[in-house]
Amino acid sequence: MRREVLLLVPLLLLTGCGPAQRSSAPRPVAATRATTIRVCPHPVVPGVPKDLPFSDRKTLNLGNGVFGHLLQWQVTPARRVVVTVGSDPLDALEDLDMKARDLLLGGKRVSLSTTLLQPGLEVVEVPSTLPPECHHLFVLAERLTRAELDAVLRTLTLAQPAPGEEPP
């Protein structure tokens, strides 16, 4: 029995099961809050199809004290319009193997991404003059006609946040 214990002790020490040791690595410092809050411009979209009721509004924490927006109009999950300012929905959709092409829609030169894996889904990246921290402006459309998507893009504008506006 003593022989087994003598063989087991070095093995435990080698695998890290020995006495606790203090690390010489510096302790992590707690994250600090951003000193300023910046809110991206709000999307305004009067051209959403009339049969799509407004269904959701979210404030998106983009990090470093910057907040973006998500607005959604939806009847069913299969027919909807989502407008985002500050975040890129293509990041979350990368598994769908989206293919992009440039074209003219709503009087704007845009990048339209589609996928064979989810027919009817179109993600439009709209060029904008947003500040660098808010640089993404996207319209995600599902089951919209080309005329409906054109109307959404043609009427899409951005309203500057009120002075001192903070996210909810």
PDB file of N, CA, C and O in Angstrom, residues 7-64:
ATOM      1  N   LEU A   7       3.932   6.225  -5.386  1.00  0.00           N
ATOM      2  CA  LEU A   7       3.821   6.403  -6.832  1.00  0.00           C
ATOM      3  C   LEU A   7       2.718   7.402  -7.184  1.00  0.00           C
ATOM      4  O   LEU A   7       2.812   8.137  -8.158  1.00  0.00           O
ATOM      5  N   LEU A   8       1.687   7.457  -6.370  1.00  0.00           N
ATOM      6  CA  LEU A   8       0.545   8.320  -6.641  1.00  0.00           C
ATOM      7  C   LEU A   8       0.835   9.795  -6.357  1.00  0.00           C
ATOM      8  O   LEU A   8       0.405  10.671  -7.087  1.00  0.00           O
ATOM      9  N   VAL A   9       1.612  10.100  -5.312  1.00  0.00           N
ATOM     10  CA  VAL A   9       1.889  11.488  -4.928  1.00  0.00           C
ATOM     11  C   VAL A   9       2.583  12.255  -6.049  1.00  0.00           C
ATOM     12  O   VAL A   9       2.148  13.345  -6.431  1.00  0.00           O
ATOM     13  N   PRO A  10       3.675  11.745  -6.647  1.00  0.00           N
ATOM     14  CA  PRO A  10       4.301  12.510  -7.754  1.00  0.00           C
ATOM     15  C   PRO A  10       3.354  12.683  -8.937  1.00  0.00           C
ATOM     16  O   PRO A  10       3.351  13.717  -9.600  1.00  0.00           O
ATOM     17  N   LEU A  11       2.530  11.687  -9.186  1.00  0.00           N
ATOM     18  CA  LEU A  11       1.584  11.784 -10.291  1.00  0.00           C
ATOM     19  C   LEU A  11       0.567  12.898 -10.031  1.00  0.00           C
ATOM     20  O   LEU A  11       0.248  13.683 -10.924  1.00  0.00           O
ATOM     21  N   LEU A  12       0.058  13.024  -8.817  1.00  0.00           N
ATOM     22  CA  LEU A  12      -0.883  14.084  -8.471  1.00  0.00           C
ATOM     23  C   LEU A  12      -0.234  15.451  -8.584  1.00  0.00           C
ATOM     24  O   LEU A  12      -0.848  16.413  -9.034  1.00  0.00           O
ATOM     25  N   LEU A  13       1.019  15.574  -8.166  1.00  0.00           N
ATOM     26  CA  LEU A  13       1.725  16.852  -8.263  1.00  0.00           C
ATOM     27  C   LEU A  13       1.932  17.256  -9.715  1.00  0.00           C
ATOM     28  O   LEU A  13       1.830  18.429 -10.075  1.00  0.00           O
ATOM     29  N   LEU A  14       2.212  16.294 -10.571  1.00  0.00           N
ATOM     30  CA  LEU A  14       2.424  16.586 -11.996  1.00  0.00           C
ATOM     31  C   LEU A  14       1.134  17.011 -12.683  1.00  0.00           C
ATOM     32  O   LEU A  14       1.153  17.805 -13.618  1.00  0.00           O
ATOM     33  N   THR A  15       0.005  16.516 -12.252  1.00  0.00           N
ATOM     34  CA  THR A  15      -1.271  16.844 -12.902  1.00  0.00           C
ATOM     35  C   THR A  15      -1.939  18.057 -12.287  1.00  0.00           C
ATOM     36  O   THR A  15      -3.050  18.396 -12.640  1.00  0.00           O
ATOM     37  N   GLY A  16      -1.286  18.724 -11.358  1.00  0.00           N
ATOM     38  CA  GLY A  16      -1.842  19.944 -10.796  1.00  0.00           C
ATOM     39  C   GLY A  16      -2.752  19.720  -9.613  1.00  0.00           C
ATOM     40  O   GLY A  16      -3.486  20.602  -9.219  1.00  0.00           O
ATOM     41  N   CYS A  17      -2.736  18.543  -9.020  1.00  0.00           N
ATOM     42  CA  CYS A  17      -3.613  18.265  -7.892  1.00  0.00           C
ATOM     43  C   CYS A  17      -2.894  18.450  -6.568  1.00  0.00           C
ATOM     44  O   CYS A  17      -3.362  18.026  -5.533  1.00  0.00           O
ATOM     45  N   GLY A  18      -1.757  19.056  -6.605  1.00  0.00           N
ATOM     46  CA  GLY A  18      -0.972  19.267  -5.387  1.00  0.00           C
ATOM     47  C   GLY A  18      -1.461  20.483  -4.642  1.00  0.00           C
ATOM     48  O   GLY A  18      -2.523  21.023  -4.911  1.00  0.00           O
ATOM     49  N   PRO A  19      -0.651  20.961  -3.692  1.00  0.00           N
ATOM     50  CA  PRO A  19      -1.035  22.135  -2.909  1.00  0.00           C
ATOM     51  C   PRO A  19      -1.217  23.346  -3.815  1.00  0.00           C
ATOM     52  O   PRO A  19      -0.536  23.494  -4.822  1.00  0.00           O
ATOM     53  N   ALA A  20      -2.139  24.221  -3.456  1.00  0.00           N
ATOM     54  CA  ALA A  20      -2.418  25.421  -4.249  1.00  0.00           C
ATOM     55  C   ALA A  20      -1.202  26.326  -4.253  1.00  0.00           C
ATOM     56  O   ALA A  20      -0.531  26.501  -3.240  1.00  0.00           O
ATOM     57  N   GLN A  21      -0.898  26.896  -5.399  1.00  0.00           N
ATOM     58  CA  GLN A  21       0.217  27.823  -5.527  1.00  0.00           C
ATOM     59  C   GLN A  21      -0.324  29.166  -5.977  1.00  0.00           C
ATOM     60  O   GLN A  21      -1.271  29.243  -6.744  1.00  0.00           O
ATOM     61  N   ARG A  22       0.318  30.228  -5.520  1.00  0.00           N
ATOM     62  CA  ARG A  22      -0.074  31.570  -5.941  1.00  0.00           C
ATOM     63  C   ARG A  22       0.489  31.835  -7.320  1.00  0.00           C
ATOM     64  O   ARG A  22       1.641  31.527  -7.603  1.00  0.00           O
ATOM     65  N   SER A  23      -0.320  32.403  -8.137  1.00  0.00           N
ATOM     66  CA  SER A  23       0.118  32.740  -9.485  1.00  0.00           C
ATOM     67  C   SER A  23       0.869  34.061  -9.443  1.00  0.00           C
ATOM     68  O   SER A  23       0.514  34.984  -8.715  1.00  0.00           O
ATOM     69  N   SER A  24       1.898  34.159 -10.249  1.00  0.00           N
ATOM     70  CA  SER A  24       2.638  35.418 -10.332  1.00  0.00           C
ATOM     71  C   SER A  24       2.025  36.332 -11.389  1.00  0.00           C
ATOM     72  O   SER A  24       2.478  37.456 -11.570  1.00  0.00           O
ATOM     73  N   ALA A  25       1.004  35.848 -12.086  1.00  0.00           N
ATOM     74  CA  ALA A  25       0.350  36.662 -13.121  1.00  0.00           C
ATOM     75  C   ALA A  25      -0.440  37.780 -12.456  1.00  0.00           C
ATOM     76  O   ALA A  25      -0.993  37.611 -11.365  1.00  0.00           O
ATOM     77  N   PRO A  26      -0.498  38.948 -13.098  1.00  0.00           N
ATOM     78  CA  PRO A  26      -1.269  40.051 -12.510  1.00  0.00           C
ATOM     79  C   PRO A  26      -2.756  39.710 -12.470  1.00  0.00           C
ATOM     80  O   PRO A  26      -3.260  38.993 -13.326  1.00  0.00           O
ATOM     81  N   ARG A  27      -3.430  40.232 -11.471  1.00  0.00           N
ATOM     82  CA  ARG A  27      -4.863  40.009 -11.346  1.00  0.00           C
ATOM     83  C   ARG A  27      -5.605  40.802 -12.419  1.00  0.00           C
ATOM     84  O   ARG A  27      -5.216  41.918 -12.732  1.00  0.00           O
ATOM     85  N   PRO A  28      -6.697  40.255 -12.947  1.00  0.00           N
ATOM     86  CA  PRO A  28      -7.462  41.013 -13.944  1.00  0.00           C
ATOM     87  C   PRO A  28      -8.104  42.244 -13.314  1.00  0.00           C
ATOM     88  O   PRO A  28      -8.519  42.221 -12.162  1.00  0.00           O
ATOM     89  N   VAL A  29      -8.173  43.299 -14.084  1.00  0.00           N
ATOM     90  CA  VAL A  29      -8.768  44.544 -13.622  1.00  0.00           C
ATOM     91  C   VAL A  29     -10.216  44.572 -14.087  1.00  0.00           C
ATOM     92  O   VAL A  29     -10.526  44.200 -15.220  1.00  0.00           O
ATOM     93  N   ALA A  30     -11.103  45.005 -13.216  1.00  0.00           N
ATOM     94  CA  ALA A  30     -12.523  45.087 -13.563  1.00  0.00           C
ATOM     95  C   ALA A  30     -12.719  46.071 -14.709  1.00  0.00           C
ATOM     96  O   ALA A  30     -12.049  47.101 -14.788  1.00  0.00           O
ATOM     97  N   ALA A  31     -13.621  45.738 -15.619  1.00  0.00           N
ATOM     98  CA  ALA A  31     -13.915  46.625 -16.749  1.00  0.00           C
ATOM     99  C   ALA A  31     -14.552  47.909 -16.230  1.00  0.00           C
ATOM    100  O   ALA A  31     -15.347  47.890 -15.294  1.00  0.00           O
ATOM    101  N   THR A  32     -14.195  48.992 -16.862  1.00  0.00           N
ATOM    102  CA  THR A  32     -14.772  50.272 -16.460  1.00  0.00           C
ATOM    103  C   THR A  32     -15.821  50.691 -17.477  1.00  0.00           C
ATOM    104  O   THR A  32     -15.766  50.297 -18.640  1.00  0.00           O
ATOM    105  N   ARG A  33     -16.755  51.483 -17.030  1.00  0.00           N
ATOM    106  CA  ARG A  33     -17.802  51.988 -17.914  1.00  0.00           C
ATOM    107  C   ARG A  33     -17.255  53.087 -18.800  1.00  0.00           C
ATOM    108  O   ARG A  33     -16.360  53.830 -18.403  1.00  0.00           O
ATOM    109  N   ALA A  34     -17.819  53.212 -19.963  1.00  0.00           N
ATOM    110  CA  ALA A  34     -17.440  54.295 -20.860  1.00  0.00           C
ATOM    111  C   ALA A  34     -17.817  55.627 -20.214  1.00  0.00           C
ATOM    112  O   ALA A  34     -18.846  55.737 -19.542  1.00  0.00           O
ATOM    113  N   THR A  35     -16.979  56.623 -20.419  1.00  0.00           N
ATOM    114  CA  THR A  35     -17.250  57.924 -19.799  1.00  0.00           C
ATOM    115  C   THR A  35     -18.308  58.710 -20.552  1.00  0.00           C
ATOM    116  O   THR A  35     -18.953  59.572 -19.988  1.00  0.00           O
ATOM    117  N   THR A  36     -18.488  58.429 -21.843  1.00  0.00           N
ATOM    118  CA  THR A  36     -19.521  59.119 -22.604  1.00  0.00           C
ATOM    119  C   THR A  36     -20.447  58.097 -23.244  1.00  0.00           C
ATOM    120  O   THR A  36     -20.037  57.003 -23.588  1.00  0.00           O
ATOM    121  N   ILE A  37     -21.680  58.486 -23.390  1.00  0.00           N
ATOM    122  CA  ILE A  37     -22.691  57.652 -24.039  1.00  0.00           C
ATOM    123  C   ILE A  37     -22.986  58.286 -25.393  1.00  0.00           C
ATOM    124  O   ILE A  37     -23.236  59.484 -25.478  1.00  0.00           O
ATOM    125  N   ARG A  38     -22.942  57.471 -26.453  1.00  0.00           N
ATOM    126  CA  ARG A  38     -23.281  57.958 -27.785  1.00  0.00           C
ATOM    127  C   ARG A  38     -24.404  57.091 -28.333  1.00  0.00           C
ATOM    128  O   ARG A  38     -24.342  55.875 -28.274  1.00  0.00           O
ATOM    129  N   VAL A  39     -25.417  57.748 -28.858  1.00  0.00           N
ATOM    130  CA  VAL A  39     -26.563  57.048 -29.425  1.00  0.00           C
ATOM    131  C   VAL A  39     -26.550  57.278 -30.930  1.00  0.00           C
ATOM    132  O   VAL A  39     -26.460  58.415 -31.393  1.00  0.00           O
ATOM    133  N   CYS A  40     -26.618  56.197 -31.694  1.00  0.00           N
ATOM    134  CA  CYS A  40     -26.638  56.284 -33.159  1.00  0.00           C
ATOM    135  C   CYS A  40     -27.936  56.951 -33.616  1.00  0.00           C
ATOM    136  O   CYS A  40     -28.945  56.914 -32.899  1.00  0.00           O
ATOM    137  N   PRO A  41     -27.938  57.517 -34.813  1.00  0.00           N
ATOM    138  CA  PRO A  41     -29.179  58.086 -35.357  1.00  0.00           C
ATOM    139  C   PRO A  41     -30.291  57.026 -35.429  1.00  0.00           C
ATOM    140  O   PRO A  41     -30.022  55.851 -35.644  1.00  0.00           O
ATOM    141  N   HIS A  42     -31.528  57.475 -35.249  1.00  0.00           N
ATOM    142  CA  HIS A  42     -32.698  56.593 -35.284  1.00  0.00           C
ATOM    143  C   HIS A  42     -33.169  56.399 -36.728  1.00  0.00           C
ATOM    144  O   HIS A  42     -33.283  57.370 -37.467  1.00  0.00           O
ATOM    145  N   PRO A  43     -33.504  55.160 -37.112  1.00  0.00           N
ATOM    146  CA  PRO A  43     -34.095  54.973 -38.433  1.00  0.00           C
ATOM    147  C   PRO A  43     -35.558  55.416 -38.453  1.00  0.00           C
ATOM    148  O   PRO A  43     -36.291  55.215 -37.484  1.00  0.00           O
ATOM    149  N   VAL A  44     -35.951  56.054 -39.531  1.00  0.00           N
ATOM    150  CA  VAL A  44     -37.340  56.465 -39.759  1.00  0.00           C
ATOM    151  C   VAL A  44     -37.732  55.859 -41.099  1.00  0.00           C
ATOM    152  O   VAL A  44     -37.064  56.103 -42.107  1.00  0.00           O
ATOM    153  N   VAL A  45     -38.809  55.044 -41.117  1.00  0.00           N
ATOM    154  CA  VAL A  45     -39.169  54.298 -42.322  1.00  0.00           C
ATOM    155  C   VAL A  45     -40.670  54.379 -42.574  1.00  0.00           C
ATOM    156  O   VAL A  45     -41.412  53.453 -42.253  1.00  0.00           O
ATOM    157  N   PRO A  46     -41.142  55.473 -43.180  1.00  0.00           N
ATOM    158  CA  PRO A  46     -42.580  55.574 -43.445  1.00  0.00           C
ATOM    159  C   PRO A  46     -43.073  54.676 -44.577  1.00  0.00           C
ATOM    160  O   PRO A  46     -44.280  54.459 -44.703  1.00  0.00           O
ATOM    161  N   GLY A  47     -42.170  54.103 -45.369  1.00  0.00           N
ATOM    162  CA  GLY A  47     -42.584  53.310 -46.526  1.00  0.00           C
ATOM    163  C   GLY A  47     -42.764  51.831 -46.274  1.00  0.00           C
ATOM    164  O   GLY A  47     -42.835  51.039 -47.218  1.00  0.00           O
ATOM    165  N   VAL A  48     -42.866  51.398 -45.013  1.00  0.00           N
ATOM    166  CA  VAL A  48     -43.099  49.984 -44.714  1.00  0.00           C
ATOM    167  C   VAL A  48     -44.495  49.612 -45.193  1.00  0.00           C
ATOM    168  O   VAL A  48     -45.441  50.394 -45.028  1.00  0.00           O
ATOM    169  N   PRO A  49     -44.676  48.430 -45.811  1.00  0.00           N
ATOM    170  CA  PRO A  49     -46.008  48.032 -46.272  1.00  0.00           C
ATOM    171  C   PRO A  49     -47.058  48.138 -45.164  1.00  0.00           C
ATOM    172  O   PRO A  49     -46.788  47.816 -44.008  1.00  0.00           O
ATOM    173  N   LYS A  50     -48.233  48.601 -45.534  1.00  0.00           N
ATOM    174  CA  LYS A  50     -49.317  48.878 -44.568  1.00  0.00           C
ATOM    175  C   LYS A  50     -49.786  47.634 -43.823  1.00  0.00           C
ATOM    176  O   LYS A  50     -50.292  47.730 -42.711  1.00  0.00           O
ATOM    177  N   ASP A  51     -49.615  46.440 -44.427  1.00  0.00           N
ATOM    178  CA  ASP A  51     -50.067  45.228 -43.747  1.00  0.00           C
ATOM    179  C   ASP A  51     -49.076  44.726 -42.699  1.00  0.00           C
ATOM    180  O   ASP A  51     -49.355  43.759 -42.008  1.00  0.00           O
ATOM    181  N   LEU A  52     -47.935  45.390 -42.550  1.00  0.00           N
ATOM    182  CA  LEU A  52     -46.944  44.992 -41.552  1.00  0.00           C
ATOM    183  C   LEU A  52     -47.009  45.946 -40.353  1.00  0.00           C
ATOM    184  O   LEU A  52     -46.508  47.063 -40.416  1.00  0.00           O
ATOM    185  N   PRO A  53     -47.602  45.519 -39.258  1.00  0.00           N
ATOM    186  CA  PRO A  53     -47.664  46.391 -38.083  1.00  0.00           C
ATOM    187  C   PRO A  53     -46.303  46.457 -37.387  1.00  0.00           C
ATOM    188  O   PRO A  53     -45.519  45.509 -37.430  1.00  0.00           O
ATOM    189  N   PHE A  54     -46.056  47.595 -36.747  1.00  0.00           N
ATOM    190  CA  PHE A  54     -44.829  47.743 -35.973  1.00  0.00           C
ATOM    191  C   PHE A  54     -44.874  46.739 -34.830  1.00  0.00           C
ATOM    192  O   PHE A  54     -45.867  46.640 -34.121  1.00  0.00           O
ATOM    193  N   SER A  55     -43.799  45.945 -34.639  1.00  0.00           N
ATOM    194  CA  SER A  55     -43.845  44.881 -33.644  1.00  0.00           C
ATOM    195  C   SER A  55     -42.732  44.910 -32.606  1.00  0.00           C
ATOM    196  O   SER A  55     -42.875  44.302 -31.553  1.00  0.00           O
ATOM    197  N   ASP A  56     -41.627  45.589 -32.874  1.00  0.00           N
ATOM    198  CA  ASP A  56     -40.541  45.532 -31.893  1.00  0.00           C
ATOM    199  C   ASP A  56     -39.561  46.683 -32.089  1.00  0.00           C
ATOM    200  O   ASP A  56     -39.305  47.115 -33.217  1.00  0.00           O
ATOM    201  N   ARG A  57     -39.031  47.144 -30.973  1.00  0.00           N
ATOM    202  CA  ARG A  57     -37.977  48.163 -30.965  1.00  0.00           C
ATOM    203  C   ARG A  57     -36.975  47.740 -29.901  1.00  0.00           C
ATOM    204  O   ARG A  57     -37.355  47.435 -28.772  1.00  0.00           O
ATOM    205  N   LYS A  58     -35.693  47.705 -30.267  1.00  0.00           N
ATOM    206  CA  LYS A  58     -34.646  47.352 -29.311  1.00  0.00           C
ATOM    207  C   LYS A  58     -33.519  48.357 -29.393  1.00  0.00           C
ATOM    208  O   LYS A  58     -33.195  48.852 -30.476  1.00  0.00           O
ATOM    209  N   THR A  59     -32.930  48.617 -28.245  1.00  0.00           N
ATOM    210  CA  THR A  59     -31.701  49.397 -28.194  1.00  0.00           C
ATOM    211  C   THR A  59     -30.566  48.394 -28.153  1.00  0.00           C
ATOM    212  O   THR A  59     -30.577  47.479 -27.327  1.00  0.00           O
ATOM    213  N   LEU A  60     -29.611  48.527 -29.051  1.00  0.00           N
ATOM    214  CA  LEU A  60     -28.510  47.581 -29.168  1.00  0.00           C
ATOM    215  C   LEU A  60     -27.253  48.154 -28.529  1.00  0.00           C
ATOM    216  O   LEU A  60     -26.806  49.236 -28.903  1.00  0.00           O
ATOM    217  N   ASN A  61     -26.687  47.439 -27.572  1.00  0.00           N
ATOM    218  CA  ASN A  61     -25.437  47.858 -26.954  1.00  0.00           C
ATOM    219  C   ASN A  61     -24.300  47.427 -27.873  1.00  0.00           C
ATOM    220  O   ASN A  61     -24.002  46.251 -28.002  1.00  0.00           O
ATOM    221  N   LEU A  62     -23.653  48.401 -28.507  1.00  0.00           N
ATOM    222  CA  LEU A  62     -22.571  48.112 -29.448  1.00  0.00           C
ATOM    223  C   LEU A  62     -21.208  48.101 -28.762  1.00  0.00           C
ATOM    224  O   LEU A  62     -20.204  47.804 -29.393  1.00  0.00           O
ATOM    225  N   GLY A  63     -21.177  48.399 -27.480  1.00  0.00           N
ATOM    226  CA  GLY A  63     -19.931  48.434 -26.719  1.00  0.00           C
ATOM    227  C   GLY A  63     -19.330  49.825 -26.686  1.00  0.00           C
ATOM    228  O   GLY A  63     -19.669  50.696 -27.488  1.00  0.00           O
ATOM    229  N   ASN A  64     -18.435  50.056 -25.742  1.00  0.00           N
ATOM    230  CA  ASN A  64     -17.734  51.330 -25.592  1.00  0.00           C
ATOM    231  C   ASN A  64     -18.678  52.522 -25.462  1.00  0.00           C
ATOM    232  O   ASN A  64     -18.382  53.606 -25.957  1.00  0.00           O
TER     233      ASN A  64
END
